[in-house]
Every structure is written in C-alpha cells, then in structure tokens.
Coordinates of C-alpha atoms and ligand atoms in Angstrom, one line a residue:
X194 CA -33.3 -53.9 37.1
X195 CA -34.4 -53.9 33.4
X196 CA -31.7 -54.9 30.9
X197 CA -29.6 -51.9 29.9
X198 CA -30.9 -51.9 26.3
X199 CA -34.5 -52.1 27.5
X200 CA -34.3 -49.0 29.7
X201 CA -36.1 -46.0 28.4
X202 CA -33.0 -43.9 29.2
X203 CA -30.9 -46.1 26.9
X204 CA -33.5 -46.0 24.2
X205 CA -33.7 -42.3 24.4
X206 CA -29.9 -42.2 23.8
X207 CA -30.2 -44.6 20.8
X208 CA -32.9 -42.2 19.3
X209 CA -30.7 -39.2 20.0
X210 CA -27.7 -40.9 18.4
X211 CA -29.7 -41.4 15.2
X212 CA -30.3 -37.7 15.2
X213 CA -26.9 -36.3 16.0
X214 CA -24.4 -39.0 14.8
X215 CA -23.7 -37.1 11.6
X216 CA -23.1 -33.7 13.2
X217 CA -19.6 -32.5 12.6
X218 CA -17.5 -31.1 15.5
X219 CA -16.3 -28.4 13.2
X220 CA -19.9 -27.2 12.8
X221 CA -20.7 -27.6 16.5
X222 CA -17.8 -25.2 17.3
X223 CA -18.8 -22.8 14.6
X224 CA -22.4 -22.7 15.9
X225 CA -21.5 -22.2 19.5
X226 CA -18.6 -19.9 20.5
X227 CA -19.2 -20.8 24.2
X228 CA -18.7 -24.6 23.6
X229 CA -15.3 -24.8 25.3
X230 CA -16.6 -23.0 28.4
X231 CA -19.8 -25.0 28.5
X232 CA -18.1 -28.4 28.1
X233 CA -14.9 -28.1 30.1
X234 CA -14.6 -28.7 33.9
X235 CA -11.9 -27.7 36.4
X236 CA -10.8 -29.2 39.7
X237 CA -7.8 -28.1 41.8
X238 CA -5.5 -27.0 38.9
X239 CA -6.8 -29.7 36.5
X240 CA -8.7 -28.7 33.4
X241 CA -10.7 -31.4 31.5
X242 CA -12.0 -30.2 28.1
X243 CA -14.8 -32.4 26.9
X244 CA -15.8 -30.0 24.1
X245 CA -14.0 -32.0 21.3
X246 CA -16.4 -34.9 21.9
X247 CA -19.4 -35.7 19.7
X248 CA -21.9 -34.6 22.2
X249 CA -24.4 -31.7 22.6
X250 CA -26.0 -30.4 25.8
X251 CA -28.8 -32.8 25.1
X252 CA -26.4 -35.8 24.8
X253 CA -24.9 -35.0 28.2
X254 CA -28.3 -34.6 29.8
X255 CA -29.5 -38.0 28.3
X256 CA -26.2 -39.6 29.5
X257 CA -26.8 -38.3 33.0
X258 CA -30.4 -39.6 32.9
X259 CA -29.0 -43.0 32.0
X260 CA -26.5 -42.8 34.9
X261 CA -29.3 -42.0 37.3
X262 CA -31.5 -44.6 35.8
X263 CA -28.8 -47.3 36.4
X264 CA -28.4 -46.3 40.0
X265 CA -24.9 -44.8 39.7
X266 CA -25.2 -42.6 42.8
X267 CA -26.5 -45.4 45.0
X268 CA -23.8 -47.8 43.8
X269 CA -21.1 -45.1 44.3
X270 CA -22.3 -44.5 47.8
X271 CA -22.4 -48.2 48.5
X272 CA -18.7 -48.5 47.4
X273 CA -17.6 -45.6 49.6
X274 CA -19.7 -47.0 52.5
X275 CA -17.9 -50.4 52.4
X276 CA -20.7 -52.5 51.2
X277 CA -19.7 -55.8 49.6
X278 CA -20.3 -54.6 46.0
X279 CA -17.8 -57.2 44.6
X280 CA -20.5 -59.8 44.8
X281 CA -18.7 -62.7 43.0
X282 CA -16.0 -62.6 45.6
X283 CA -18.2 -61.3 48.5
X284 CA -15.9 -58.3 49.2
X285 CA -16.1 -54.6 49.8
X286 CA -14.2 -52.3 47.4
X287 CA -12.4 -49.8 49.4
X288 CA -9.3 -48.4 47.7
X289 CA -10.9 -45.0 48.6
X290 CA -10.4 -45.8 52.4
X291 CA -6.6 -46.2 51.8
X292 CA -6.5 -42.5 50.9
X293 CA -9.3 -41.3 53.1
X294 CA -7.9 -38.1 54.6
X295 CA -11.3 -36.8 55.9
X296 CA -11.2 -38.3 59.4
X297 CA -14.5 -40.1 58.6
X298 CA -14.7 -43.7 59.7
X299 CA -15.2 -46.4 57.0
X300 CA -17.0 -49.4 58.2
X301 CA -16.6 -53.0 56.9
X302 CA -18.7 -55.6 58.6
X303 CA -19.3 -53.3 61.6
X304 CA -15.6 -52.4 62.0
X305 CA -13.9 -49.1 61.2
X306 CA -11.0 -49.9 59.0
X307 CA -9.3 -46.5 59.3
X308 CA -7.2 -47.3 62.4
X309 CA -5.7 -50.3 60.5
X310 CA -5.1 -48.2 57.4
X311 CA -3.3 -45.5 59.5
X312 CA -1.4 -48.2 61.4
X313 CA 0.1 -49.6 58.2
X314 CA 0.8 -46.1 56.8
X315 CA 2.7 -45.4 60.1
X316 CA 4.8 -48.5 59.6
X317 CA 5.5 -47.6 56.0
X318 CA 6.5 -44.0 57.1
X319 CA 8.9 -45.4 59.7
X320 CA 10.4 -48.0 57.3
X321 CA 10.8 -45.5 54.5
X322 CA 12.6 -43.1 56.8
X323 CA 14.9 -45.8 58.0
X324 CA 15.8 -47.0 54.6
X325 CA 16.2 -43.6 53.1
X326 CA 18.3 -42.3 56.0
X327 CA 20.7 -45.3 55.9
X328 CA 19.5 -46.5 59.4
X329 CA 18.2 -49.7 57.9
X330 CA 21.2 -51.5 56.4
X331 CA 22.0 -54.7 54.7
X332 CA 23.3 -57.7 56.7
X333 CA 26.9 -56.4 56.3
X334 CA 26.1 -52.9 57.5
X335 CA 25.9 -51.3 54.0
X336 CA 23.4 -48.6 53.2
X337 CA 20.6 -49.7 50.9
X338 CA 21.2 -48.3 47.4
X339 CA 18.8 -50.4 45.4
X340 CA 15.3 -51.5 46.1
X341 CA 13.9 -54.2 43.8
X342 CA 10.1 -54.6 43.8
X343 CA 9.1 -58.2 42.8
X344 CA 5.5 -58.4 41.8
X345 CA 3.2 -58.6 38.8
X346 CA -0.1 -57.1 37.6
X347 CA -1.5 -54.7 40.2
X348 CA 1.5 -55.5 42.4
X349 CA 3.8 -54.0 39.7
X350 CA 2.0 -51.8 37.2
X351 CA 0.7 -49.1 39.5
X352 CA 3.8 -48.6 41.7
X353 CA 6.1 -48.9 38.6
X354 CA 4.0 -46.3 36.7
X355 CA 4.1 -43.9 39.7
X356 CA 7.8 -44.3 40.4
X357 CA 8.5 -43.6 36.7
X358 CA 6.1 -40.6 36.6
X359 CA 7.6 -39.1 39.7
X360 CA 11.2 -39.7 38.8
X361 CA 12.0 -35.9 39.1
X362 CA 10.7 -36.0 42.6
X363 CA 13.0 -38.9 43.7
X364 CA 16.0 -37.3 45.3
X365 CA 18.2 -38.8 48.0
X366 CA 16.5 -42.1 47.9
X367 CA 17.6 -45.6 46.8
X368 CA 17.2 -46.5 43.1
X369 CA 13.9 -48.4 42.8
X370 CA 13.8 -51.2 40.2
X371 CA 11.0 -53.6 39.2
X372 CA 10.9 -57.2 38.3
X373 CA 7.7 -58.7 37.1
X374 CA 8.1 -61.2 34.2
X375 CA 8.7 -64.9 35.0
X376 CA 11.1 -64.8 32.1
X377 CA 14.4 -65.2 33.8
X378 CA 15.9 -62.4 31.7
X379 CA 13.9 -59.9 33.7
X380 CA 15.5 -60.6 37.1
X381 CA 18.8 -61.6 35.6
X382 CA 19.2 -58.1 34.1
X383 CA 18.2 -56.4 37.3
X384 CA 20.5 -58.5 39.5
X385 CA 23.4 -57.7 37.2
X386 CA 23.0 -54.0 38.1
X387 CA 22.8 -54.7 41.9
X388 CA 25.1 -55.5 44.7
X389 CA 23.7 -58.0 47.2
X390 CA 25.2 -56.1 50.2
X391 CA 23.1 -53.0 49.4
X392 CA 20.0 -54.4 47.8
X393 CA 16.6 -54.7 49.4
X394 CA 13.8 -56.8 47.9
X395 CA 10.2 -56.1 48.3
X396 CA 8.1 -59.1 47.5
X397 CA 4.7 -57.6 46.5
X398 CA 1.8 -60.0 46.2
X399 CA -1.7 -59.6 47.5
X400 CA -2.2 -63.4 47.6
X401 CA 1.5 -64.4 47.9
X402 CA 0.6 -67.4 45.7
X403 CA 1.4 -65.9 42.2
X404 CA 3.7 -68.2 40.4
X405 CA 5.7 -65.5 38.6
X406 CA 6.3 -63.5 41.8
X407 CA 7.2 -66.5 43.9
X408 CA 9.6 -67.8 41.3
X409 CA 11.4 -64.4 41.0
X410 CA 11.4 -64.1 44.8
X411 CA 13.0 -67.5 45.2
X412 CA 15.7 -66.6 42.7
X413 CA 16.3 -63.3 44.6
X414 CA 16.5 -65.2 47.8
X415 CA 19.0 -67.7 46.4
X416 CA 21.1 -64.8 45.2
X417 CA 21.2 -63.2 48.6
X418 CA 21.8 -66.5 50.4
X419 CA 24.6 -67.4 48.1
X420 CA 26.4 -64.1 48.6
X421 CA 25.6 -63.4 52.2
X422 CA 24.3 -66.5 53.9
X423 CA 20.8 -67.6 55.1
X424 CA 20.8 -65.1 58.1
X425 CA 21.0 -62.2 55.6
X426 CA 17.4 -62.8 54.4
X427 CA 15.9 -60.8 57.3
X428 CA 17.8 -57.6 56.3
X429 CA 17.3 -57.9 52.6
X430 CA 13.6 -58.9 52.2
X431 CA 10.3 -57.3 53.1
X432 CA 6.8 -58.4 52.0
X433 CA 3.8 -56.5 50.9
X434 CA 0.8 -58.8 51.2
X435 CA -2.5 -59.8 52.7
X436 CA -1.3 -63.4 53.4
X437 CA 0.9 -63.5 56.5
X438 CA 0.9 -67.3 56.5
X439 CA 2.4 -67.6 53.1
X440 CA 4.9 -64.8 53.8
X441 CA 6.2 -66.7 56.8
X442 CA 6.3 -69.9 54.9
X443 CA 8.5 -68.2 52.3
X444 CA 10.9 -67.2 55.0
X445 CA 10.2 -63.5 55.4
X446 CA 9.7 -62.3 59.0
X447 CA 6.1 -61.0 59.4
X448 CA 7.6 -58.0 61.3
X449 CA 8.8 -56.8 57.9
X450 CA 5.5 -57.5 56.2
X451 CA 3.3 -54.5 55.3
X452 CA -0.2 -55.6 55.3
X453 CA -3.3 -54.8 53.3
X454 CA -6.7 -56.4 53.0
X455 CA -9.0 -58.4 50.7
X456 CA -11.1 -55.3 50.1
X457 CA -8.2 -53.8 48.1
X458 CA -8.3 -55.0 44.5
X459 CA -4.9 -55.7 43.0
X460 CA -5.3 -53.1 40.2
X461 CA -6.4 -50.5 42.9
X462 CA -3.7 -51.3 45.3
X463 CA -0.9 -48.7 44.7
X464 CA -2.4 -46.7 47.6
X465 CA -1.8 -49.5 50.0
X466 CA 1.3 -51.2 51.3
X467 CA 1.9 -52.0 47.6
X468 CA 2.9 -48.3 47.3
X469 CA 5.9 -48.9 49.5
X470 CA 8.4 -48.7 46.6
X471 CA 6.8 -45.3 45.7
X472 CA 7.4 -44.1 49.2
X473 CA 11.0 -45.4 49.2
X474 CA 11.7 -43.7 45.9
X475 CA 10.2 -40.2 46.6
X476 CA 9.9 -40.1 50.3
X477 CA 6.8 -40.6 52.5
X478 CA 5.6 -37.0 52.4
X479 CA 5.3 -37.2 48.6
X480 CA 3.5 -40.6 48.9
X481 CA 1.0 -38.9 51.1
X482 CA 0.6 -36.0 48.6
X483 CA -0.3 -38.7 46.1
X484 CA -2.9 -40.1 48.5
X485 CA -4.2 -36.5 49.0
X486 CA -4.6 -35.9 45.3
X487 CA -6.6 -39.2 45.0
X488 CA -8.7 -38.2 48.0
X489 CA -9.5 -34.8 46.4
X490 CA -10.8 -36.7 43.3
X491 CA -12.7 -39.1 45.6
X492 CA -14.5 -36.2 47.3
X493 CA -15.3 -34.6 43.9
X494 CA -16.7 -37.9 42.6
X495 CA -18.7 -38.5 45.8
X496 CA -20.2 -35.0 46.0
X497 CA -20.2 -33.1 42.7
X498 CA -23.5 -33.0 40.8
X499 CA -23.4 -35.6 38.0
X500 CA -23.3 -33.0 35.3
X501 CA -20.3 -31.3 36.9
X502 CA -18.7 -34.6 37.9
X503 CA -15.5 -35.2 35.9
X504 CA -15.2 -39.0 36.3
X505 CA -19.0 -39.3 35.6
X506 CA -18.8 -37.3 32.4
X507 CA -15.6 -39.1 31.3
X508 CA -17.2 -42.5 31.9
X509 CA -20.5 -41.7 30.3
X510 CA -18.9 -40.1 27.2
X511 CA -16.6 -43.1 26.9
X512 CA -19.7 -45.4 27.1
X513 CA -21.5 -43.3 24.5
X514 CA -18.7 -44.2 22.0
X515 CA -18.5 -47.8 22.8
X516 CA -22.2 -48.6 22.7
X517 CA -23.6 -46.1 20.3
X518 CA -20.8 -45.4 17.8
X519 CA -19.3 -49.0 18.0
X520 CA -15.9 -47.7 19.1
X521 CA -14.0 -50.8 20.3
X522 CA -10.8 -49.2 21.3
X523 CA -9.6 -46.1 23.2
X524 CA -6.3 -44.4 23.3
X525 CA -4.7 -42.6 26.3
X526 CA -1.9 -40.3 25.2
X527 CA 0.2 -38.6 27.9
X528 CA 2.3 -35.8 26.6
X529 CA 4.8 -36.3 29.4
X530 CA 7.7 -38.7 29.0
X531 CA 7.7 -39.6 32.7
X532 CA 4.2 -40.9 32.3
X533 CA 5.3 -43.5 29.8
X534 CA 3.9 -46.4 31.9
X535 CA 0.5 -44.6 32.4
X536 CA -1.3 -46.4 29.5
X537 CA 0.2 -49.8 30.7
X538 CA -1.3 -49.2 34.2
X539 CA -4.6 -48.2 32.7
X540 CA -4.7 -51.3 30.5
X541 CA -5.0 -53.5 33.6
X542 CA -7.2 -51.0 35.4
X543 CA -9.7 -50.7 32.6
X544 CA -9.5 -54.0 30.7
X545 CA -9.2 -56.3 33.8
X546 CA -12.1 -54.4 35.4
X547 CA -14.6 -54.0 32.5
X548 CA -13.4 -56.8 30.2
X549 CA -16.6 -58.7 31.1
X550 CA -19.2 -60.6 29.0
X551 CA -21.8 -61.2 31.6
X552 CA -23.7 -58.8 33.9
X553 CA -23.8 -59.1 37.7
X554 CA -26.9 -61.3 37.5
X555 CA -25.0 -63.7 35.2
X556 CA -26.9 -62.8 32.0
X557 CA -24.9 -62.3 28.8
X558 CA -24.3 -58.7 27.9
X559 CA -26.2 -57.4 24.9
X560 CA -24.0 -54.4 24.4
X561 CA -20.2 -54.1 24.1
X562 CA -18.4 -53.5 27.4
X563 CA -14.8 -52.3 28.1
X564 CA -12.8 -51.1 25.1
X565 CA -9.3 -52.1 24.1
X566 CA -7.1 -49.5 25.7
X567 CA -3.7 -48.5 24.3
X568 CA -1.3 -45.6 24.3
X569 CA 2.1 -44.2 24.1
X570 CA 3.6 -40.9 25.2
X571 CA 3.3 -38.0 22.7
X572 CA 5.0 -37.3 20.4
X573 CA 6.2 -40.9 19.8
X574 CA 2.7 -42.2 19.2
X575 CA 2.3 -39.6 16.5
X576 CA 5.0 -41.2 14.4
X577 CA 3.5 -44.7 15.0
X578 CA -0.3 -45.3 15.2
X579 CA -1.9 -41.8 14.9
X580 CA -2.3 -42.3 11.1
X581 CA -5.0 -44.9 11.9
X582 CA -6.7 -42.6 14.4
X583 CA -6.8 -39.7 11.8
X584 CA -7.7 -41.5 8.6
X585 CA -8.4 -45.2 9.4
X586 CA -11.8 -46.8 9.4
X587 CA -12.1 -47.2 13.2
X588 CA -13.4 -44.5 15.5
X589 CA -10.9 -44.2 18.3
X590 CA -11.7 -41.8 21.1
X591 CA -8.6 -40.4 22.7
X592 CA -7.6 -38.8 25.9
X593 CA -4.7 -36.3 25.6
X594 CA -2.9 -35.5 28.9
X595 CA -0.3 -32.8 29.4
X596 CA 1.4 -30.8 32.1
X597 CA 1.5 -27.0 31.7
X598 CA 5.0 -27.0 33.2
X599 CA 7.8 -29.4 32.5
X600 CA 10.3 -30.6 35.0
X601 CA 13.0 -30.1 32.4
X602 CA 12.6 -26.6 30.8
X603 CA 15.2 -27.1 28.1
X604 CA 15.1 -24.5 25.3
X605 CA 11.9 -24.8 23.3
X606 CA 11.2 -28.5 24.0
X607 CA 8.1 -28.0 26.1
X608 CA 6.4 -25.4 23.8
X609 CA 7.2 -27.8 20.9
X610 CA 5.7 -30.7 22.8
X611 CA 2.6 -28.8 23.7
X612 CA 2.2 -27.4 20.2
X613 CA 1.8 -31.0 19.1
X614 CA -0.6 -31.7 22.0
X615 CA -2.8 -28.9 20.9
X616 CA -2.4 -29.5 17.2
X617 CA -3.3 -33.2 17.3
X618 CA -6.7 -32.7 19.0
X619 CA -7.4 -29.8 16.6
X620 CA -6.5 -31.9 13.6
X621 CA -8.6 -34.8 14.8
X622 CA -11.6 -32.6 15.4
X623 CA -11.4 -30.4 12.2
X624 CA -9.9 -32.7 9.7
X625 CA -9.0 -31.2 6.3
X626 CA -11.8 -30.7 3.8
X627 CA -11.7 -31.4 0.1
X628 CA -11.7 -27.6 -0.6
X629 CA -8.8 -27.0 1.7
X630 CA -6.7 -29.8 0.1
X631 CA -7.6 -28.7 -3.4
X632 CA -6.5 -25.1 -2.6
X633 CA -3.3 -26.3 -1.0
X634 CA -2.3 -28.5 -4.0
X635 CA -3.3 -25.9 -6.5
X636 CA -1.0 -23.4 -4.7
X637 CA 1.8 -25.9 -5.1
X638 CA 1.2 -25.8 -8.8
X639 CA -0.4 -29.2 -9.3
X640 CA -2.5 -29.8 -12.3
X641 CA -6.2 -30.7 -12.2
X642 CA -5.7 -34.5 -12.9
X643 CA -3.0 -34.8 -10.3
X644 CA -5.1 -33.0 -7.7
X645 CA -8.1 -35.3 -8.4
X646 CA -5.9 -38.4 -7.9
X647 CA -4.3 -37.0 -4.7
X648 CA -7.5 -35.7 -3.1
X649 CA -9.0 -38.8 -1.5
X650 CA -5.7 -39.7 0.1
X651 CA -5.1 -36.2 1.5
X652 CA -8.6 -35.4 2.8
X653 CA -9.0 -35.9 6.6
X654 CA -12.6 -36.5 7.6
X655 CA -12.1 -35.0 11.1
X656 CA -14.9 -35.4 13.6
X657 CA -12.6 -37.7 15.6
X658 CA -13.3 -37.2 19.3
X659 CA -10.9 -36.4 22.0
X660 CA -10.8 -35.2 25.6
X661 CA -7.9 -33.0 26.7
X662 CA -6.6 -33.0 30.3
X663 CA -4.2 -30.2 31.4
X664 CA -2.5 -30.3 34.8
X665 CA -0.2 -27.6 36.1
X666 CA 2.6 -30.2 36.5
X667 CA 3.0 -33.9 37.0
X668 CA 3.6 -33.8 40.7
X669 CA 2.5 -36.4 43.3
X670 CA -0.8 -34.7 44.1
X671 CA -1.8 -34.2 40.4
X672 CA -0.8 -37.8 39.6
X673 CA -3.0 -39.0 42.5
X674 CA -5.9 -37.1 41.1
X675 CA -5.3 -38.4 37.6
X676 CA -5.1 -42.1 38.6
X677 CA -8.2 -41.8 40.8
X678 CA -10.0 -40.0 37.9
X679 CA -9.5 -43.1 35.7
X680 CA -10.4 -45.5 38.6
X681 CA -13.8 -43.8 38.9
X682 CA -14.3 -43.6 35.2
X683 CA -14.0 -47.3 35.1
X684 CA -16.4 -47.6 38.0
X685 CA -19.0 -45.4 36.3
X686 CA -18.8 -47.5 33.1
X687 CA -18.9 -50.8 35.0
X688 CA -22.0 -49.6 36.9
X689 CA -23.9 -48.6 33.7
X690 CA -23.0 -51.9 32.1
X691 CA -24.0 -53.7 35.3
X692 CA -20.8 -55.8 35.4
X693 CA -18.6 -56.6 38.3
X694 CA -15.5 -54.4 37.7
X695 CA -13.7 -55.9 40.7
X696 CA -13.2 -59.6 39.8
X697 CA -11.0 -61.2 37.1
X698 CA -12.0 -64.8 36.6
X699 CA -10.9 -64.6 33.0
X700 CA -7.2 -64.7 33.9
X701 CA -7.6 -68.1 35.7
X702 CA -7.9 -70.6 32.9
X703 CA -4.5 -69.9 31.4
X704 CA -2.9 -70.1 34.8
X705 CA -4.6 -73.5 35.5
X706 CA -3.5 -75.0 32.1
X707 CA 0.1 -73.7 32.6
X708 CA 0.2 -75.6 35.9
X709 CA -0.7 -78.8 34.1
X710 CA 1.8 -78.1 31.2
X711 CA 4.8 -77.3 33.4
X712 CA 5.3 -80.9 34.7
X713 CA 5.1 -82.1 31.1
X714 CA 7.8 -79.7 30.0
X715 CA 10.0 -80.8 32.9
X716 CA 9.5 -84.5 32.2
X717 CA 10.6 -83.9 28.6
X718 CA 8.6 -86.8 27.0
X719 CA 6.5 -86.2 23.9
X720 CA 2.9 -85.3 24.8
X721 CA -0.5 -86.3 23.3
X722 CA -2.8 -85.1 26.0
X723 CA -3.9 -81.7 24.4
X724 CA -5.4 -80.6 21.1
X725 CA -3.2 -81.2 18.0
X726 CA -1.9 -77.7 17.9
X727 CA -0.8 -77.6 21.6
X728 CA 0.7 -81.1 21.4
X729 CA 2.5 -80.1 18.2
X730 CA 3.9 -76.9 19.7
X731 CA 5.1 -78.6 22.9
X732 CA 6.7 -81.5 21.0
X733 CA 8.4 -79.1 18.6
X734 CA 9.8 -77.1 21.6
X735 CA 11.0 -80.4 23.2
X736 CA 12.9 -81.0 19.9
X737 CA 14.2 -77.5 19.5
X738 CA 15.4 -76.5 23.0
Ligands
F6P296 O1 -3.5 -61.3 36.7 C1 -4.4 -61.6 37.7 C2 -4.0 -61.0 39.0 O2 -4.8 -61.6 40.0 C3 -4.2 -59.5 39.1 O3 -5.5 -59.1 39.3 C4 -3.3 -59.1 40.2 O4 -3.0 -57.7 40.2 C5 -2.1 -60.0 39.8 O5 -2.7 -61.2 39.4 C6 -1.1 -60.2 40.9 O6 -1.7 -60.8 42.0 P1 -0.9 -60.9 43.4 O7 -0.7 -59.5 43.9 O8 -1.8 -61.7 44.3 O9 0.4 -61.5 43.2

C-alpha cells in the first residue's frame, strides 16, 4: 500500500484543509440551520454530536474516502474474523469475541473460541454468585467483605474505571478495592482497611510475570499466611491470567484461575476474566449488560455505513485534527463524577495502542500518530486546564460526555452540571468577539483606553472543536457502549496510520533497565556503570536513604 501521505485521498484532504481551515464554526452554524441534525448520530439512547467540529459535508466525505482507501472495512472485518492482525506478536485481536452475544462462531486457527469464552463466563457467574451470597468464605468461615484486585495497566485500569463508574449499581456485594503501584504505600493503605479473615485477593495479570503485580501479590500472600497460615491461601486468592503454569508456581490452585487467551490485549481485557472484580462489585447480570452494550457498539461498527458509523466518524475526525491541524493532544471530559477514571483508562487504550513511530511494514511514520490524551471530570477541569483550551496557543479537540439522568438527583446539581456541559462546548465553538467584549466593557462604564488595553486578553477566538456525547444514564449497558466506541475509534485511527495498535514494545526498555538497576540498589555500593546522570542519581539515593 502507498504511504499515507502519497495516497490521493490524503492529498485531497490536504488540499481541502487549505481551503476550509479558516472557516469559523460560528459561521458554519449561521449558514446552515440543519447542521446539528446533519452532523449528529444516534445509537440506542446515545447521541453523538459532531457538529461542533471543523468539518463540512465535503470534509466528511473526503475522510470516508481516505478510510476506504486505507482498507478500513477489510481490516475491521479481518479483526472480527479472528485473523492475526497483530503481526508483530502473531496474534488475533478478539476482544469483540468476549462480548459476542450473536451466537455466531468466531474462528481462530480453525477453532471456534466461543465455547471457551462461554465456559469462562459460566465459571465467573458461578464464582460471583458464591462470593456475593456468602457461600464462598474465607478460611475461618467468614463472609468475604473485601475484594482486592492486584494488577496493573490493562489488568487494573479498565476494571477499576468500570467499578468506579458503576458504583451506584453495586449493592449487596463486597467492597472492591484496587492495588496497582509497586510503591508499597499502595498496598499498605489497602491492607490497613481490610481484615484477613474476610478479604479475597484477585491476582490479575495476563502474563503473570509483571514485576509490580507479583511483588504486590507476594506481599498480600505473606499478609494472609501470617494471619491465617499457609492453608488459608486457597480460600483467599484467585488468579485472572493466561499463564496457568506461573499461577501454579505462585501457589494459587488453577481451579480458582479464571482464564483468558493471548488474543485478548491487556488494554482490551476488561471484558474477559479480568472483569471479575466488576462482576463481584455489581453482580453478574450487570457485567453481562456491560458486555451487551459493547456488543451493540461492535455490531454498529461492523455493519453501519461508514458515513453513519460513529466510531469511524470519531476516529476520522480525530485524525483530521492530528494530521492536518497539528493537534498533538486531545481531551476527554466526562461530566459524571463516577466516570472519573475514564480518561485514565483511555490513556492506556489510546496512547499504548497508537503511540507508534513506525508503520506495520517497519517504515518510519511521516505524519503524527496518536495524540496525548488527558482529561478530568467536569466541572473540576474547568477550574484547572480549560483556560488553555479556550485561549491557549494549542488546538485541543475535546470530547464532552454526559448522562441525561444522574444517579443522585439532589436539588439543582444535575441541571447546574449540565448547564456547564452545554456552555463549555458553546463557548469553545463561538468564542467572544472583539465587538462583544467592547460592548460588555462599555456597558460596565470603562473608558476607551481601558477597553483597548483589556480587549486582547478578553477576546476568545472560538473555533475550538468538540464532540458531545449524551447518554440516558451511566448504566452498565451505556458504559459498555462507550468503552467499545473508544476502542473502535482507536482501531480506526491505527488502521489509517497503518500502525500496529495491539503491541507495546515501547514499555519494555524501562522494565529491562530497572531489572539491571535493582540488584545495584540492593547491593548498596556506589555505581559507575551508567551515564553520569543515572550514576549520580543512584549514588545520591544511596547516600540519602
Ligand atoms: O505496561 C505494559 C503492559 O504489558 C500492558 O500492556 C499491560 O496491560 C500491563 O503491562 C500488565 O500486564 P499483565 O496483565 O501481563 O500483568
């Protein structure tokens, strides 16, 4: 396939950008009263409004041409069909099989994986019921009141985000806590709040070799053994992993190992056994509703025409900003307090997937790839970094997400929250013109000189793009749809850039070097084996500790 920048479809977009880059959203809305209807899409109670983006009908049509030209449909179909599209690791990419509710088989190397998927879901359902009913007890017969998930990256961020987002849906279950950081303070604080008699640990690791997770798991194991003896381990530990050998070596019976497979990427794994803490928190039926929501988005992504396809439009519009407007960052802003970990989950999903500098064929990229993603729940972000989004020199496309209904209808809180949600996208789009500022200041009685001095600071250029997503409420199904929407958005962009969105070699070097440094720290002798800075820092630490 021709390089991206050499493709006629890309060049057509570059020409088009030259023509429309200066159009102001304010004028686009003024010229077309039907813009909202034309540029918003709905799916099962979700409304996605793309109209506050710097696009015209022609832009969308050229972006769709580019998607077709880069073989998006064929690659999407190859992913759903279980082809080994993760070529640098020789693996299929099948998180969609984990939530496949269609009854269709999904073949990997000639084998239908669906029976295995259903088998593990059945085990999870059974275990969830036992723990939540009190049938599964600790070694001394006490009911499990606290579940501690020990994992990191995809074995932490996804399930933690969902457990937080669905907190109002978690009744009658154990408290579910998370430990991820190898910093001992993380596990120390969690253990302080738990009683060994009634605590169940889930050791969540796809590889079961991750240093942080194994270190925390050993500390948890020692804590249980010290309080209850070696025999208690069987009642207080379960494993979520692909590596049964390492699980057994650690000392967890593989009867309480919930399996998944190498075709599930870590950052796409919350739908697998890695979702067990979610099921324990909210119950298995609600975990299934999450899977159903994701499946609904999968079906939409698989079958909707590209110009009606929400993840395709979201991915292509995002890429339009990165490659043609030079936008190097991207904000995701949930106006729902329970979704406060959503941006953190998306950081791994997006940045570990598309943070790539070479294409699938090994050639260096000649365009920018995945942007820096950040975000905070509204309205907290408004009092922090929104200033830069409104008036800074960077162009930062934003996604605003809000539920129509809150789980806590207290007084005017939700209308106030949503008034901010609507106002921010309007302000970003419209800005405030010189004439408006001038009028406002004159009305306040300011003199001409004062107004002239204040004007440049008070003018907002506007034309700052945003996409708004409204869901009826943040329930398990809607959350499943939202997460799958972002997964497919990342897939769309990775496909157009031609990168492998499913490997993460970039995280290895630091891990390798840390393995070499640890014995040096433990030995405690001054070092000279590194560069001057690293030697200096290690030797300073040896003196300071
Ligand atoms: O940070 C790299 C990474 O491999 C992630 O992709 C993964 O989610 C995380 O480490 C944890 O890996 P594991 O589940 O194997 O412990």
